[in-house]
mmCIF file of C-alpha atoms in Angstrom:
data_model
loop_
_atom_site.group_PDB
_atom_site.id
_atom_site.type_symbol
_atom_site.label_atom_id
_atom_site.label_comp_id
_atom_site.label_asym_id
_atom_site.label_seq_id
_atom_site.Cartn_x
_atom_site.Cartn_y
_atom_site.Cartn_z
ATOM 1 C CA MET A 16 138.887 -17.423 -202.597
ATOM 2 C CA ALA A 17 137.645 -14.980 -199.977
ATOM 3 C CA ASP A 18 138.330 -15.392 -196.279
ATOM 4 C CA SER A 19 136.050 -17.595 -194.202
ATOM 5 C CA ILE A 20 133.732 -15.895 -191.750
ATOM 6 C CA ASN A 21 135.899 -17.235 -188.906
ATOM 7 C CA ALA A 22 139.007 -15.614 -190.413
ATOM 8 C CA ILE A 23 137.136 -12.327 -190.878
ATOM 9 C CA VAL A 24 135.988 -12.244 -187.249
ATOM 10 C CA ARG A 25 139.391 -13.238 -185.851
ATOM 11 C CA ALA A 26 141.234 -10.654 -187.937
ATOM 12 C CA ALA A 27 138.886 -7.922 -186.720
ATOM 13 C CA LEU A 28 139.087 -8.847 -183.040
ATOM 14 C CA ASP A 29 142.592 -10.269 -182.422
ATOM 15 C CA SER A 30 144.246 -6.928 -181.682
ATOM 16 C CA LEU A 31 141.657 -6.068 -179.014
ATOM 17 C CA VAL A 32 142.709 -8.923 -176.718
ATOM 18 C CA ASP A 33 146.264 -9.866 -177.718
ATOM 19 C CA GLU A 34 144.967 -12.631 -180.023
ATOM 20 C CA ARG A 35 142.867 -14.302 -177.308
ATOM 21 C CA VAL A 36 139.928 -14.872 -179.677
ATOM 22 C CA PHE A 37 138.415 -18.358 -179.752
ATOM 23 C CA PRO A 38 135.744 -20.197 -181.737
ATOM 24 C CA GLY A 39 133.069 -21.498 -179.364
ATOM 25 C CA ALA A 40 134.734 -21.151 -175.983
ATOM 26 C CA ALA A 41 138.101 -20.242 -174.525
ATOM 27 C CA PRO A 42 140.338 -22.981 -173.132
ATOM 28 C CA PRO A 43 140.292 -23.352 -169.328
ATOM 29 C CA ASP A 44 142.456 -20.842 -167.453
ATOM 30 C CA THR A 45 142.585 -18.362 -170.359
ATOM 31 C CA ALA A 46 143.654 -14.941 -169.099
ATOM 32 C CA THR A 47 141.129 -12.142 -169.380
ATOM 33 C CA PRO A 48 140.143 -10.268 -171.347
ATOM 34 C CA TYR A 49 139.222 -12.648 -174.148
ATOM 35 C CA ILE A 50 136.578 -13.061 -176.827
ATOM 36 C CA ALA A 51 134.688 -16.153 -177.956
ATOM 37 C CA TYR A 52 132.538 -16.294 -181.065
ATOM 38 C CA GLN A 53 130.261 -18.722 -182.844
ATOM 39 C CA ARG A 54 128.000 -18.772 -185.859
ATOM 40 C CA VAL A 55 124.383 -18.987 -184.689
ATOM 41 C CA GLY A 56 122.574 -18.817 -188.032
ATOM 42 C CA GLY A 57 122.165 -16.243 -190.744
ATOM 43 C CA ALA A 58 119.956 -15.203 -193.612
ATOM 44 C CA PRO A 59 119.516 -17.649 -196.499
ATOM 45 C CA SER A 60 121.707 -16.871 -199.475
ATOM 46 C CA ALA A 61 120.162 -19.128 -202.143
ATOM 47 C CA THR A 62 118.256 -17.727 -205.118
ATOM 48 C CA LEU A 63 116.424 -19.291 -208.044
ATOM 49 C CA ASP A 64 119.822 -19.403 -209.741
ATOM 50 C CA GLY A 65 121.346 -21.439 -206.901
ATOM 51 C CA VAL A 66 123.598 -20.643 -203.962
ATOM 52 C CA CYS A 67 125.100 -17.152 -204.040
ATOM 53 C CA THR A 68 128.766 -16.339 -203.589
ATOM 54 C CA THR A 69 127.682 -13.780 -200.996
ATOM 55 C CA ARG A 70 126.713 -15.369 -197.696
ATOM 56 C CA ASN A 71 125.344 -14.140 -194.389
ATOM 57 C CA ALA A 72 126.387 -15.242 -190.940
ATOM 58 C CA ARG A 73 124.792 -14.328 -187.656
ATOM 59 C CA MET A 74 127.806 -14.342 -185.349
ATOM 60 C CA GLN A 75 127.428 -14.338 -181.578
ATOM 61 C CA ILE A 76 130.291 -12.458 -179.967
ATOM 62 C CA ALA A 77 130.970 -12.956 -176.252
ATOM 63 C CA VAL A 78 133.557 -10.871 -174.431
ATOM 64 C CA TRP A 79 134.881 -11.741 -170.969
ATOM 65 C CA SER A 80 136.711 -9.563 -168.439
ATOM 66 C CA ASP A 81 137.298 -9.231 -164.712
ATOM 67 C CA THR A 82 134.895 -6.285 -164.306
ATOM 68 C CA CYS A 83 131.544 -5.295 -165.723
ATOM 69 C CA GLU A 84 132.936 -1.971 -166.948
ATOM 70 C CA ALA A 85 135.816 -3.657 -168.766
ATOM 71 C CA SER A 86 133.365 -5.990 -170.509
ATOM 72 C CA THR A 87 131.216 -3.057 -171.595
ATOM 73 C CA VAL A 88 134.233 -1.228 -173.036
ATOM 74 C CA LEU A 89 135.506 -4.359 -174.787
ATOM 75 C CA MET A 90 132.092 -5.070 -176.324
ATOM 76 C CA ASP A 91 131.936 -1.494 -177.622
ATOM 77 C CA GLN A 92 135.362 -2.021 -179.219
ATOM 78 C CA ALA A 93 134.304 -5.365 -180.727
ATOM 79 C CA MET A 94 131.150 -3.784 -182.165
ATOM 80 C CA ALA A 95 133.201 -0.969 -183.684
ATOM 81 C CA ALA A 96 135.635 -3.463 -185.235
ATOM 82 C CA LEU A 97 132.915 -5.651 -186.769
ATOM 83 C CA CYS A 98 130.593 -2.822 -187.826
ATOM 84 C CA ASP A 99 133.244 -0.643 -189.487
ATOM 85 C CA ASP A 100 133.337 0.518 -193.116
ATOM 86 C CA ILE A 101 135.147 -2.663 -194.190
ATOM 87 C CA ILE A 102 133.209 -5.531 -192.589
ATOM 88 C CA LYS A 103 129.929 -3.608 -192.337
ATOM 89 C CA GLY A 104 128.370 -5.882 -189.733
ATOM 90 C CA THR A 105 124.971 -4.993 -188.304
ATOM 91 C CA PRO A 106 124.207 -5.545 -184.604
ATOM 92 C CA ILE A 107 121.046 -7.522 -183.911
ATOM 93 C CA GLY A 108 119.744 -5.779 -180.828
ATOM 94 C CA GLU A 109 121.955 -4.494 -178.049
ATOM 95 C CA PRO A 110 124.557 -6.306 -175.915
ATOM 96 C CA VAL A 111 123.412 -8.521 -173.039
ATOM 97 C CA ASP A 112 125.537 -8.452 -169.874
ATOM 98 C CA VAL A 113 126.244 -11.707 -168.056
ATOM 99 C CA TYR A 114 128.100 -12.813 -164.938
ATOM 100 C CA GLU A 115 129.571 -16.284 -164.546
ATOM 101 C CA GLU A 116 129.609 -17.258 -160.896
ATOM 102 C CA ALA A 117 131.937 -20.242 -161.346
ATOM 103 C CA THR A 118 134.747 -18.142 -162.832
ATOM 104 C CA LYS A 119 133.825 -14.767 -161.270
ATOM 105 C CA ARG A 120 134.017 -13.200 -164.750
ATOM 106 C CA TYR A 121 131.842 -10.549 -166.314
ATOM 107 C CA GLY A 122 130.759 -10.874 -169.897
ATOM 108 C CA SER A 123 128.729 -9.295 -172.614
ATOM 109 C CA ARG A 124 127.283 -10.971 -175.703
ATOM 110 C CA LEU A 125 125.808 -9.709 -178.930
ATOM 111 C CA ASP A 126 124.725 -11.158 -182.256
ATOM 112 C CA ILE A 127 126.033 -9.381 -185.358
ATOM 113 C CA SER A 128 124.910 -10.029 -188.930
ATOM 114 C CA ILE A 129 127.809 -10.092 -191.392
ATOM 115 C CA TRP A 130 127.614 -10.470 -195.180
ATOM 116 C CA TYR A 131 130.773 -11.854 -196.802
ATOM 117 C CA SER A 132 131.997 -13.339 -200.083
ATOM 118 C CA THR A 133 132.885 -16.984 -200.451
#
């Protein structure tokens, strides 16, 4: 059986942030930088013959750092890792920068469409 979409995303991103990659949200007090991801939809993969073994996931990637510049660099690295010749993800738009006042952290988020085998 092929890897799950979560395993694919983690494997691509772990080395960028010393394995601080989390589904949904990072635990409180996680050191920066870190990456959170979640599935936020995808293209239907059913045909008249039934459900396909190739699926699509729209994954939202959110990177967090202590500076805006560091977040921009980390997002560029995450995009490169998920849109390489192996995973072949496709960005949906361009990254959106965010600032979280409560934690004083800078972030960037982007949705990436990824086709994978189940």
